[in-house]
PDB file of C-alpha atoms in Angstrom:
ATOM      1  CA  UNK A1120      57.196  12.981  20.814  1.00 45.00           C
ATOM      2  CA  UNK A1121      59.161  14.634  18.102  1.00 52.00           C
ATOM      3  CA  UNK A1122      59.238  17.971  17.396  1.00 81.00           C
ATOM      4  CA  UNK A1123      56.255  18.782  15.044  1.00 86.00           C
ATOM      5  CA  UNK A1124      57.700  20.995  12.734  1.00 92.00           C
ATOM      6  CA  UNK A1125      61.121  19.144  12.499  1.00 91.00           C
ATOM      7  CA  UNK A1126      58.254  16.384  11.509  1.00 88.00           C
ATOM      8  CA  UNK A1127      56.942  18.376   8.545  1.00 92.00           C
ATOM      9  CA  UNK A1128      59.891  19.662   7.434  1.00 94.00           C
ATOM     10  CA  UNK A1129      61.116  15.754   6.920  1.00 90.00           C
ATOM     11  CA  UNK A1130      57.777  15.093   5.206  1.00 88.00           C
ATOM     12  CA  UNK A1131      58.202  18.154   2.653  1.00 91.00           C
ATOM     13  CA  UNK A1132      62.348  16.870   2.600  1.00 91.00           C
ATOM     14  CA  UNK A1133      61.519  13.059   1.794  1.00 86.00           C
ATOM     15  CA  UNK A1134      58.570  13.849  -1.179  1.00 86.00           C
ATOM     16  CA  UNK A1135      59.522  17.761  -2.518  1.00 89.00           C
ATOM     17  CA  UNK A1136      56.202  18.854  -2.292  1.00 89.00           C
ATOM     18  CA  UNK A1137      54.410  20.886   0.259  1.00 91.00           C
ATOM     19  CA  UNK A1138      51.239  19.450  -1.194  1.00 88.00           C
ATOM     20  CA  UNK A1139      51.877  15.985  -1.351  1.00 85.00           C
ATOM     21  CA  UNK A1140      52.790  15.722   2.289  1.00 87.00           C
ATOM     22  CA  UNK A1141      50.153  17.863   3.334  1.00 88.00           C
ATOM     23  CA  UNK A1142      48.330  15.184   2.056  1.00 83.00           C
ATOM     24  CA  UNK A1143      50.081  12.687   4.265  1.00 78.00           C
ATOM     25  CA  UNK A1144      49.942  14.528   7.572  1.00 82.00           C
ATOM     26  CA  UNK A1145      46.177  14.918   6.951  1.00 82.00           C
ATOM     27  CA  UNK A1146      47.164  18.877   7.111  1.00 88.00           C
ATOM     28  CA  UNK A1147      46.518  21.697   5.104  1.00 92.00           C
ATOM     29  CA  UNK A1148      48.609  23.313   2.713  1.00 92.00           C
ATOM     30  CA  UNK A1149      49.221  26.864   4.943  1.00 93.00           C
ATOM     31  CA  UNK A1150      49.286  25.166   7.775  1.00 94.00           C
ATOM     32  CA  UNK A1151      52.769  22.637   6.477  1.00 93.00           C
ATOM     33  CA  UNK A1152      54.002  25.838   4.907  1.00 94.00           C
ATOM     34  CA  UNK A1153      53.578  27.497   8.174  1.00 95.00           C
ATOM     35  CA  UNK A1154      55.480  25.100   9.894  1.00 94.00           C
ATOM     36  CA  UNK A1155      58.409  25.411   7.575  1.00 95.00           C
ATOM     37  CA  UNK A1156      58.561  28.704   7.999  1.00 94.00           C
ATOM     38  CA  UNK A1157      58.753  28.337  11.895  1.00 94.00           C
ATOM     39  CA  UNK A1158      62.123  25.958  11.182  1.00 94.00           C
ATOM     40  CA  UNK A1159      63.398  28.653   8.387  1.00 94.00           C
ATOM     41  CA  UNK A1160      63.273  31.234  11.260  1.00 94.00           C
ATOM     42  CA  UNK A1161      64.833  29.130  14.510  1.00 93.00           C
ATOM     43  CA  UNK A1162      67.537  28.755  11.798  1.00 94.00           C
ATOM     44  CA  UNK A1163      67.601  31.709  10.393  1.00 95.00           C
ATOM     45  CA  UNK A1164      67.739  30.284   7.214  1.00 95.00           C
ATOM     46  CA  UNK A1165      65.803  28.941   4.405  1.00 94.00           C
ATOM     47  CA  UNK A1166      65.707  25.579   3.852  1.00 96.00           C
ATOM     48  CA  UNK A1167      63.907  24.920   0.567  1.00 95.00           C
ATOM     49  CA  UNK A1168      64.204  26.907  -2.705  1.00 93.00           C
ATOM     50  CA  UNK A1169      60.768  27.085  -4.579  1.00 86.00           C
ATOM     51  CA  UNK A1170      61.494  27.889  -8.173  1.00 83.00           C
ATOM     52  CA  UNK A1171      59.304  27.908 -11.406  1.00 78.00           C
ATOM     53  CA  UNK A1172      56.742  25.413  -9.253  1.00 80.00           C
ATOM     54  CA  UNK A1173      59.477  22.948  -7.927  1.00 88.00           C
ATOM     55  CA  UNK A1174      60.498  22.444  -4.555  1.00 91.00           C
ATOM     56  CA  UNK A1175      64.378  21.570  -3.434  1.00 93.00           C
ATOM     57  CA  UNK A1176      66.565  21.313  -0.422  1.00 95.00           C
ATOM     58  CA  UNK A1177      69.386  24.315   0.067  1.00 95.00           C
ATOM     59  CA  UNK A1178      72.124  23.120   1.736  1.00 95.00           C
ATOM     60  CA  UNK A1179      70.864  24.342   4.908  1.00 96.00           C
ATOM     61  CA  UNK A1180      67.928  22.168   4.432  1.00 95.00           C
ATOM     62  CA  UNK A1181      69.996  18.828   2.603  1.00 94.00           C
ATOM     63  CA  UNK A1182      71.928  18.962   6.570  1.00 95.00           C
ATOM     64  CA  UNK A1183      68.706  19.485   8.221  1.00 95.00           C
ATOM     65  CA  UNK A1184      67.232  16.878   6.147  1.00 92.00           C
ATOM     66  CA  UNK A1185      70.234  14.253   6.687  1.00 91.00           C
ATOM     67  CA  UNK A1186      70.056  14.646  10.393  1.00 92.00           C
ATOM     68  CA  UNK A1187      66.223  14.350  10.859  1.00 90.00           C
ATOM     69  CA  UNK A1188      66.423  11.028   9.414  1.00 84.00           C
ATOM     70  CA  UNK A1189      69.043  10.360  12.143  1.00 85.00           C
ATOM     71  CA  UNK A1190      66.456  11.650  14.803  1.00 87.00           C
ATOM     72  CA  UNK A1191      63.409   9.873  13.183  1.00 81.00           C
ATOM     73  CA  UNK A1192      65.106   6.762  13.348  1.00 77.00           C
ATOM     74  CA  UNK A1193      66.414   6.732  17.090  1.00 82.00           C
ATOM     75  CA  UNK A1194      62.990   7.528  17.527  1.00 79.00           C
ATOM     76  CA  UNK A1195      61.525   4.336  16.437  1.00 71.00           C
ATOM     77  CA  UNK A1196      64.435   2.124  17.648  1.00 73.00           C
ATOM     78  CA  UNK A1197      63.486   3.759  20.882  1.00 81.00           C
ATOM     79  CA  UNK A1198      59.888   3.434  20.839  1.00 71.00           C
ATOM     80  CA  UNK A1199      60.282  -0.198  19.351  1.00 66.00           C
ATOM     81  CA  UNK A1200      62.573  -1.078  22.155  1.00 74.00           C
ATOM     82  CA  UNK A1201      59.865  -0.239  24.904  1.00 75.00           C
ATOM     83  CA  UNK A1202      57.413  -2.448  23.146  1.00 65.00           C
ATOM     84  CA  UNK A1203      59.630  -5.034  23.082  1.00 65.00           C
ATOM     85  CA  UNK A1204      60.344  -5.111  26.860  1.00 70.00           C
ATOM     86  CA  UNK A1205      57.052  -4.944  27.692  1.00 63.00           C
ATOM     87  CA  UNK A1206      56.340  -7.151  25.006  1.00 63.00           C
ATOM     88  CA  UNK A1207      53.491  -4.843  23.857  1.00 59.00           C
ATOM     89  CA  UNK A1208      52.417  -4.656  19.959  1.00 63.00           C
ATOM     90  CA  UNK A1209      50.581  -1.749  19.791  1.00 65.00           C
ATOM     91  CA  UNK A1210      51.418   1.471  16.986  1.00 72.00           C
ATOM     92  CA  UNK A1211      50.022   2.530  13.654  1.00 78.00           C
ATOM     93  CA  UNK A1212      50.897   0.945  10.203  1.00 84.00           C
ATOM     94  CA  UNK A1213      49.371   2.389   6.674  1.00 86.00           C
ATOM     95  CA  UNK A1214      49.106  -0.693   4.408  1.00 90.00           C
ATOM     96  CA  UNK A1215      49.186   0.141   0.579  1.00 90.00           C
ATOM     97  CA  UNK A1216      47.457  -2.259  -1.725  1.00 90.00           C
ATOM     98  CA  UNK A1217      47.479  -2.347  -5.810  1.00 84.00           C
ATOM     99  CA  UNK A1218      43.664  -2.541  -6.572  1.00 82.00           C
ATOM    100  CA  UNK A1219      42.637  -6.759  -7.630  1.00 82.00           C
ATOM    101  CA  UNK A1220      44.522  -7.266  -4.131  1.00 87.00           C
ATOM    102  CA  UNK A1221      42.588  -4.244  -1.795  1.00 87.00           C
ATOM    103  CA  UNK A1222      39.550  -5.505  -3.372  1.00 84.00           C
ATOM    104  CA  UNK A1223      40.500  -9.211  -2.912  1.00 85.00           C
ATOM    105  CA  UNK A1224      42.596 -10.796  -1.120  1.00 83.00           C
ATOM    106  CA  UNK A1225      43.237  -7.693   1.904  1.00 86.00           C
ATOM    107  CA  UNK A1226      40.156  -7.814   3.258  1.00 86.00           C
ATOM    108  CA  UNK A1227      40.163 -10.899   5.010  1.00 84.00           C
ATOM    109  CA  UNK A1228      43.527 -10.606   5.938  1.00 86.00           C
ATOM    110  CA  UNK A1229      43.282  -7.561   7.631  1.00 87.00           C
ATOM    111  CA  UNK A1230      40.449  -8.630   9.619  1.00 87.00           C
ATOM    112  CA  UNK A1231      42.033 -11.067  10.841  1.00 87.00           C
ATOM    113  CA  UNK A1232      44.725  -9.638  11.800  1.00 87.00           C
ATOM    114  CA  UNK A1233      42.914  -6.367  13.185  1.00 86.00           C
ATOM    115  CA  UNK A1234      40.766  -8.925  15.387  1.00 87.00           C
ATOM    116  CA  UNK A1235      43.825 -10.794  16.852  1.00 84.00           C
ATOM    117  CA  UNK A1236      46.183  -7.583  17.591  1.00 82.00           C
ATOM    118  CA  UNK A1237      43.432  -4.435  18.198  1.00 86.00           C
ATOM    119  CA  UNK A1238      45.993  -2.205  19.390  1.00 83.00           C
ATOM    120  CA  UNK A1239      47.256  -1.932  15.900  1.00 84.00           C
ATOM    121  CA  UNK A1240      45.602   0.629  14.049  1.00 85.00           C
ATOM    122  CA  UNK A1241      45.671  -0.157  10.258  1.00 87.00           C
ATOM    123  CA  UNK A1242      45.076   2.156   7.788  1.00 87.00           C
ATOM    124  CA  UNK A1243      44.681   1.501   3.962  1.00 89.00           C
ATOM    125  CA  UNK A1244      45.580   3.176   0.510  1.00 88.00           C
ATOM    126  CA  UNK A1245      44.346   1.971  -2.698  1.00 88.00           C
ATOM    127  CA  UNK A1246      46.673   2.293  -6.018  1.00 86.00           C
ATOM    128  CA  UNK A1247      47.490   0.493  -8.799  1.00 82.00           C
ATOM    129  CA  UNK A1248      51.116  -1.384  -8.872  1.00 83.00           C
ATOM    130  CA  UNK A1249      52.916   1.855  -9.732  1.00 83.00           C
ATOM    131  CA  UNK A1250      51.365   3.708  -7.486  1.00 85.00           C
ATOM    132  CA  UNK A1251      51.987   1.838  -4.410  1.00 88.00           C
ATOM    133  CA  UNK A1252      55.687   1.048  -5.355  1.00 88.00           C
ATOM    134  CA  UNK A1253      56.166   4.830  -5.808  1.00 84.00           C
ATOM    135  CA  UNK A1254      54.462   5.297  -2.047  1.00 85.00           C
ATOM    136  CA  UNK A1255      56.867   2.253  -0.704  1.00 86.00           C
ATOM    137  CA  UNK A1256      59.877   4.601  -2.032  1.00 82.00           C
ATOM    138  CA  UNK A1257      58.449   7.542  -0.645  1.00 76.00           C
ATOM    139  CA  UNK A1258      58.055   6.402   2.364  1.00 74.00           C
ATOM    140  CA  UNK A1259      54.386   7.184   2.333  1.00 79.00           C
ATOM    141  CA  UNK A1260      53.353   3.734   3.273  1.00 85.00           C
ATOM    142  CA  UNK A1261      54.999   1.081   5.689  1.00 84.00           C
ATOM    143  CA  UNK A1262      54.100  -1.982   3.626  1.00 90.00           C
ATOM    144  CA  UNK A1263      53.120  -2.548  -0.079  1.00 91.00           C
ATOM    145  CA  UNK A1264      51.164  -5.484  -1.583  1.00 90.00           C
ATOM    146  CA  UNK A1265      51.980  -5.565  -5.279  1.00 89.00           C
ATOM    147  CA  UNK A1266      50.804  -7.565  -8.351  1.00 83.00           C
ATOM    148  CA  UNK A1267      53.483  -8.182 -10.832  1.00 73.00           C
ATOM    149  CA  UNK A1268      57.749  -7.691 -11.063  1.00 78.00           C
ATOM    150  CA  UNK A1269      59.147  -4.566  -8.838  1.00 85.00           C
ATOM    151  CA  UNK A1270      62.238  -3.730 -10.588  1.00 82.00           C
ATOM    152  CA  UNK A1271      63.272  -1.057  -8.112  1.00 83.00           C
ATOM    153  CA  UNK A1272      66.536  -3.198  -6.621  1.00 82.00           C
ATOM    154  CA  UNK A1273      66.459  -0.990  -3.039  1.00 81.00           C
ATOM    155  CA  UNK A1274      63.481  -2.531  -1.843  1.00 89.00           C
ATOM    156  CA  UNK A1275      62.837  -5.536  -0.171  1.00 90.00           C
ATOM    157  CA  UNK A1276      60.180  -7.917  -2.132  1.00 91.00           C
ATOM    158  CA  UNK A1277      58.475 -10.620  -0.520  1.00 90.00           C
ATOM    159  CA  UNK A1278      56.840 -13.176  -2.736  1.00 88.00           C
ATOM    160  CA  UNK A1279      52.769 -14.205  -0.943  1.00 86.00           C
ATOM    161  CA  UNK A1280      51.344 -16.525  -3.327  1.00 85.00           C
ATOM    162  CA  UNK A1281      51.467 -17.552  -7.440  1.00 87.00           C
ATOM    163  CA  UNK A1282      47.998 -15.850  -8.875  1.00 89.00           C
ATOM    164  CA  UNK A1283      46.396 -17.714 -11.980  1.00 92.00           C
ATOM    165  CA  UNK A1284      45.490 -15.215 -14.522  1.00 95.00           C
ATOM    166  CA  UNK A1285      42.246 -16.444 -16.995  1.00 97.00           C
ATOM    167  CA  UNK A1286      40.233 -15.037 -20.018  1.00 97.00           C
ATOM    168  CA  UNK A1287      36.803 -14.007 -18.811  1.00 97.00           C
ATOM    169  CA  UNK A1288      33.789 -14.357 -21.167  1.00 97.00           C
ATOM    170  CA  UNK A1289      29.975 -14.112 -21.188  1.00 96.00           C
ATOM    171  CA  UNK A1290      28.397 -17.591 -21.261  1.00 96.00           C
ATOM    172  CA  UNK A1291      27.061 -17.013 -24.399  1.00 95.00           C
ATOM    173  CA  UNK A1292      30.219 -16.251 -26.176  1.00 96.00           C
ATOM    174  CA  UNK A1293      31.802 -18.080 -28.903  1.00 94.00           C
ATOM    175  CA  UNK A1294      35.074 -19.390 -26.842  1.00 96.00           C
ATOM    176  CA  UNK A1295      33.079 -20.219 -23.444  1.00 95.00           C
ATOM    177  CA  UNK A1296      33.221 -23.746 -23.990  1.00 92.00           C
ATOM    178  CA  UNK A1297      36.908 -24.096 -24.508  1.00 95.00           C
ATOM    179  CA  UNK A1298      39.249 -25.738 -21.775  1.00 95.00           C
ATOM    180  CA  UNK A1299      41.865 -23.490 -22.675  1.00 96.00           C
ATOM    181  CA  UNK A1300      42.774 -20.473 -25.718  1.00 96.00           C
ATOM    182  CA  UNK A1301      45.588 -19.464 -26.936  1.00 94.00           C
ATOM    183  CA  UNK A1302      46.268 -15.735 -26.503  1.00 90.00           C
ATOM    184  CA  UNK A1303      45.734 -14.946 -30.746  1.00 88.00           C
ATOM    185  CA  UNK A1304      42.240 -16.221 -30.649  1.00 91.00           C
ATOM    186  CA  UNK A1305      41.806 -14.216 -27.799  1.00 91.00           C
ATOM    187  CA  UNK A1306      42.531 -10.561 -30.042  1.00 86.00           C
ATOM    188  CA  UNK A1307      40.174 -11.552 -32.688  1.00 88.00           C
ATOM    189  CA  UNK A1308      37.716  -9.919 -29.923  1.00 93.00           C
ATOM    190  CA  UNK A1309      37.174  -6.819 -28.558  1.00 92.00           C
ATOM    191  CA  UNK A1310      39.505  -6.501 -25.934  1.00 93.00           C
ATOM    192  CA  UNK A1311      38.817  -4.728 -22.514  1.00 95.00           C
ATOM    193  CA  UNK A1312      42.127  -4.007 -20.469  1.00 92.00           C
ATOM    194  CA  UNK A1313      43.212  -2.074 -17.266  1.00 90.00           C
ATOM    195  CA  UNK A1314      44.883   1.406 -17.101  1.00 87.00           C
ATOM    196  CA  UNK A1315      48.715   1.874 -18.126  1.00 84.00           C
ATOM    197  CA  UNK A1316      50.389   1.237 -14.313  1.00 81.00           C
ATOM    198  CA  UNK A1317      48.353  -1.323 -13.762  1.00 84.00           C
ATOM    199  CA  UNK A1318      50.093  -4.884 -12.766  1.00 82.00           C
ATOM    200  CA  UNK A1319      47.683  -6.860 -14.127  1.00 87.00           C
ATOM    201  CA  UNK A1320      48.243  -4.686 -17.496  1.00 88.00           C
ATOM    202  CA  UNK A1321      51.945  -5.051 -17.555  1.00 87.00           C
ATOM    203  CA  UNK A1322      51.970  -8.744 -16.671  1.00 89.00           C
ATOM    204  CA  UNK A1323      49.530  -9.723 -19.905  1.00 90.00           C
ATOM    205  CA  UNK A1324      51.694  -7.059 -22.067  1.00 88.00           C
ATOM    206  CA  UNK A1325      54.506  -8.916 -21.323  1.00 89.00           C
ATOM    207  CA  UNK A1326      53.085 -12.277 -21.796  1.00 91.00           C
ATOM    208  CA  UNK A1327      52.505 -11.233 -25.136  1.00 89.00           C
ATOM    209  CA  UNK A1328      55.997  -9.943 -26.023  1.00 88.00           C
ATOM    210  CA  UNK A1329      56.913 -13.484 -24.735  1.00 90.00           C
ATOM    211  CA  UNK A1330      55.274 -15.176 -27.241  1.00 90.00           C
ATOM    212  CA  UNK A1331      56.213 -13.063 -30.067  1.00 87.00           C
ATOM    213  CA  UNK A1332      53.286 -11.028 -30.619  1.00 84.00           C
ATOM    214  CA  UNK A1333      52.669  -7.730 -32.274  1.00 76.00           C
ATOM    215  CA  UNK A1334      53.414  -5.338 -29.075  1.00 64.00           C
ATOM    216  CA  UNK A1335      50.732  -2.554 -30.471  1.00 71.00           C
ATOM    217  CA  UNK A1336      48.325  -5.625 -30.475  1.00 72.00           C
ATOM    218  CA  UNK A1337      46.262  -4.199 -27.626  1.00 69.00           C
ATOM    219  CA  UNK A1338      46.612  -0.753 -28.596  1.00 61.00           C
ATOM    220  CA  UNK A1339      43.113  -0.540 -29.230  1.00 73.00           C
ATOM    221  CA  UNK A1340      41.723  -1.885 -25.553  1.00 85.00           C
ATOM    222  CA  UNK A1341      38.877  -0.206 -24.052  1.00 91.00           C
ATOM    223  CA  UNK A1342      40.908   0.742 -20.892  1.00 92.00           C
ATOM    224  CA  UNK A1343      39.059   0.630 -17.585  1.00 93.00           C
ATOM    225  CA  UNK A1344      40.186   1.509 -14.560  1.00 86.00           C
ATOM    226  CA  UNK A1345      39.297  -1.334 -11.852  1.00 88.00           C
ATOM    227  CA  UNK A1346      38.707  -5.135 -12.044  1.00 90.00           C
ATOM    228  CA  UNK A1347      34.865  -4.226 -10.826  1.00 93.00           C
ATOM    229  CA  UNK A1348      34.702  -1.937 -14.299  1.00 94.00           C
ATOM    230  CA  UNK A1349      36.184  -4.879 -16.283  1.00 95.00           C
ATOM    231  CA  UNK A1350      34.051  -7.544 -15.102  1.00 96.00           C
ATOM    232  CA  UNK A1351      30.743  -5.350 -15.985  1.00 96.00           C
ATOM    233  CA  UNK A1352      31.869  -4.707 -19.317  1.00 96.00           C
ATOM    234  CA  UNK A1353      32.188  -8.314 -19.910  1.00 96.00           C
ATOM    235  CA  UNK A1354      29.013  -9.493 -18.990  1.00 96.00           C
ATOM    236  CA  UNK A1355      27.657  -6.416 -20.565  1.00 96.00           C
ATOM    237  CA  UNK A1356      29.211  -8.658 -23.664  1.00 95.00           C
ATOM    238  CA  UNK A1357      31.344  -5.471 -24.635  1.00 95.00           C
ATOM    239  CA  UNK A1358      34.277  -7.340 -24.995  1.00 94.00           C
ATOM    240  CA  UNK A1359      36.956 -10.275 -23.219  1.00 96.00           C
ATOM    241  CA  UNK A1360      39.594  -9.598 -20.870  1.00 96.00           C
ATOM    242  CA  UNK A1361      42.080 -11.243 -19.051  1.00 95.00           C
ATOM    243  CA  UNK A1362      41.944 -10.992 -15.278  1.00 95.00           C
ATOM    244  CA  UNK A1363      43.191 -12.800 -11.644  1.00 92.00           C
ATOM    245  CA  UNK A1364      41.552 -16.177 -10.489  1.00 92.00           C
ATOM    246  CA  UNK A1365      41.383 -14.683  -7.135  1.00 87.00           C
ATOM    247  CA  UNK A1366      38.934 -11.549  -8.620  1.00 91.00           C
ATOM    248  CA  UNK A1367      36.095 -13.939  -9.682  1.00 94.00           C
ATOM    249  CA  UNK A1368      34.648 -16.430  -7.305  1.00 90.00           C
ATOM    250  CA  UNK A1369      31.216 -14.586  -7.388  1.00 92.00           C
ATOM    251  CA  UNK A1370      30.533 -14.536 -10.887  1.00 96.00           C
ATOM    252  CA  UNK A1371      31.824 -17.756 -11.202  1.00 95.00           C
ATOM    253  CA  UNK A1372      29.254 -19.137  -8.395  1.00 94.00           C
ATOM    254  CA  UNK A1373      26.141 -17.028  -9.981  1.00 96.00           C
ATOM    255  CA  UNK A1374      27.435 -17.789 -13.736  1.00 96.00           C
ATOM    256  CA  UNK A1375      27.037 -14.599 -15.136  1.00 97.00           C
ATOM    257  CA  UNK A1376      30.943 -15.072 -16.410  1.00 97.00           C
ATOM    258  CA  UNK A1377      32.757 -18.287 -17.909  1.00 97.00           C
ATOM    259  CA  UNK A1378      36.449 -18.369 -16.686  1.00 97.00           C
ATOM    260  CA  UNK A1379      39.398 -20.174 -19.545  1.00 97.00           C
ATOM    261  CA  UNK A1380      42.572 -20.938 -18.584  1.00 96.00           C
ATOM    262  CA  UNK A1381      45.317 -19.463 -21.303  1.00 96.00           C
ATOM    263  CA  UNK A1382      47.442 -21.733 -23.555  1.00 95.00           C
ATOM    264  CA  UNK A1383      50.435 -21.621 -22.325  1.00 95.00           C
ATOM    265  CA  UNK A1384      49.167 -20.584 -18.448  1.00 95.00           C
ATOM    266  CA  UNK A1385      49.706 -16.990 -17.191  1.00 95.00           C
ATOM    267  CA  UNK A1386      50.828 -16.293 -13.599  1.00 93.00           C
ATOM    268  CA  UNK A1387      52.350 -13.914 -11.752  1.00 90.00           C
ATOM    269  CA  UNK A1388      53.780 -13.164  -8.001  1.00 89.00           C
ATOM    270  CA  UNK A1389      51.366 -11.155  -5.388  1.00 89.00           C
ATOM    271  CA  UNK A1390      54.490  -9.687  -3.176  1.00 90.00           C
ATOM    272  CA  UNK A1391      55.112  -7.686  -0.135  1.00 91.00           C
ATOM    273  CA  UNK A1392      57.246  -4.782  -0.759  1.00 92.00           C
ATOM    274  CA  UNK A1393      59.165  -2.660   2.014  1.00 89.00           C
ATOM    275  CA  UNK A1394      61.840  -0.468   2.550  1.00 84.00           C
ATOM    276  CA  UNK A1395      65.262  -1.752   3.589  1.00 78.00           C
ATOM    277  CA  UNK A1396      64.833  -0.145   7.264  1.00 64.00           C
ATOM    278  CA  UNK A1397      67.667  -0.314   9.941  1.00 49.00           C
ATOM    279  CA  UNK A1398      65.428  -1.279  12.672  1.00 52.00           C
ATOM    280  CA  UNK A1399      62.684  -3.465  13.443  1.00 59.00           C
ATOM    281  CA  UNK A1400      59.001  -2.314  14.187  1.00 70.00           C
ATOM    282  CA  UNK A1401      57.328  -4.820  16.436  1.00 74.00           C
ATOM    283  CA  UNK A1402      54.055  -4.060  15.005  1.00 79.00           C
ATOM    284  CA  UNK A1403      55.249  -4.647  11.165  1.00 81.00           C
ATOM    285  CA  UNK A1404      57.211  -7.571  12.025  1.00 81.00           C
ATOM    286  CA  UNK A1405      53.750  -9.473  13.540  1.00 82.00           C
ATOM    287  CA  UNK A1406      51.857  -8.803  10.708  1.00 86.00           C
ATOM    288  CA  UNK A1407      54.584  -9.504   7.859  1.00 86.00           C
ATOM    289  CA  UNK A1408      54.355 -12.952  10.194  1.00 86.00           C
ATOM    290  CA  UNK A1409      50.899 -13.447   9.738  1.00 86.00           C
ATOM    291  CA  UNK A1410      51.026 -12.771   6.432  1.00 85.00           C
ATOM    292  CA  UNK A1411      53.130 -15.078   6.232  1.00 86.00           C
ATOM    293  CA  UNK A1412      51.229 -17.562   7.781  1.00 86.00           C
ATOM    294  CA  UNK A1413      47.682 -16.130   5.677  1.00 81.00           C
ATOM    295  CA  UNK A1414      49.852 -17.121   2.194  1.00 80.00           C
ATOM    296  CA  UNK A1415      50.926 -20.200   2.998  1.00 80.00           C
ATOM    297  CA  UNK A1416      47.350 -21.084   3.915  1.00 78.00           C
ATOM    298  CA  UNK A1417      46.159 -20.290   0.861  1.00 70.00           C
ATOM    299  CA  UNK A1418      48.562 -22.541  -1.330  1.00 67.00           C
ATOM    300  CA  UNK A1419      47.534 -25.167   0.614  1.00 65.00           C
ATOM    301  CA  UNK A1420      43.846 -24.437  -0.200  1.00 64.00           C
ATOM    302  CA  UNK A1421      44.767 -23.375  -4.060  1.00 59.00           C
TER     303      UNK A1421
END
């Protein structure tokens, strides 16, 4: 219902980048920069500066901006208000997801969900934890799913479920018959970590720090860039690694990997992060619910 380019402008406004939310309007480039162009001319004045390859609001565009929000938000209190009279949960939420929990612990979830409430469309985006916390500021996604701490204090965080993390070995390896390891017998191997961002990185960095160790201690990690990646270079017997419970149930069952718990154990939170919104969207409020419901199911089962 709102007016399309007042739309794009806000999109441009909220990330400073005619690319990035070209990207997120599923538009091209010309055609957002058209758009702004049609604004900059009902006003009669420009609205963004573009200097030296940055983008920023001019004062024109930092009122325009402020009262968009205004607009975009009746909006929804409006639209949510309907829904809720005629008790109809219907709309379109994008779901972002750090990678162990897309690949995961999503999935099922979703499907769920998707099955009980079809007039929800659900759509999905894939980073790792810094990625998706950066989207939740943004605004680019309605609902994050996070592994690890979010230290940014404007958002709302959610903890799911406590996630086990475990040295992985091939069977044949020297520590696959221990019932636990301490984490310096773990570095006298070759050690196979995630990307820097990565929540399952930070969380084993910092359990390290913790207990005292040499922080450039896994400087030299052969850094991979998904838990799939990791797991194949372990059984390829190119190294160890240190990864979620929750990522390997299948090569648990077949036994091409041997899981150890850590001396002392390593876990961390799986949270739902959000913005602190104003108003209430019926749709996100069901399926924070059964999310809800989906976690607690699974500590009963853990």
């Amino acid at each position: 219902m709102a007016d399309r380019r007042l739309q794009v402008f806000h999109a441009v406004a909220r990330l400073l980048s005619f690319t990035k939310a070209a990207e997120v309007l599923h538009m091209t480039q010309p055609a957002v920069t058209f758009q702004i162009r049609q604004l900059e001319d009902q006003f009669d004045t420009r609205l963004f500066d573009r200097t030296h390859n940055r983008v920023s609001l001019t004062e024109a565009g930092k009122i325009v901006f402020e009262y968009s929000e205004r607009i975009f938000e009746q909006y929804s209190e409006m639209e949510n208000a309907i829904r809720e009279m005629t008790n109809d949960i219907s709309g379109s939420l994008t779901i972002g997801a750090s990678t162990t929990i897309s690949e995961y612990m999503l999935p099922s979830l979703l499907g769920e969900f998707n099955s009980k409430n079809p007039d929800v469309r659900l759509r999905l985006r894939v980073s790792n934890t810094e990625g998706i916390v950066s989207m939740v500021e943004n605004n680019v996604i309605d609902l994050g799913v996070v592994e690890g701490m979010v230290n940014n204090k404007n958002l709302l965080v959610e903890v799911c479920r406590q996630d086990d993390l475990v040295l992985i070995v091939p069977p044949t390896h020297a520590l696959a018959g221990k019932t636990a390891v301490k984490l310096k017998d773990v570095l006298d191997y070759p050690f196979i970590c995630r990307e820097e961002g990565s929540g399952t990185r930070e969380v084993v960095l910092d359990y390290l720090y913790a207990l005292g160790m040499d922080k450039h201690a896994m400087n030299a990690c052969l850094e991979l860039g998904s838990p799939e990646a990791v797991k194949g270079a372990v059984e390829a017997g190119m190294g160890v690694s240190i990864v979620s419970s929750a990522s390997i149930g299948k090569e648990l069952k077949l036994g091409s990997l041997v899981a150890i718990p850590l001396d002392p154990p390593l876990t961390r939170d799986f949270s739902f992060v959000r913005q602190r919104q104003k108003f209430k969207v019926r749709a996100m409020e069901e399926l924070l619910e059964f999310a809800r419901s989906y976690c607690e199911n699974l500590k009963k089962q853990k």
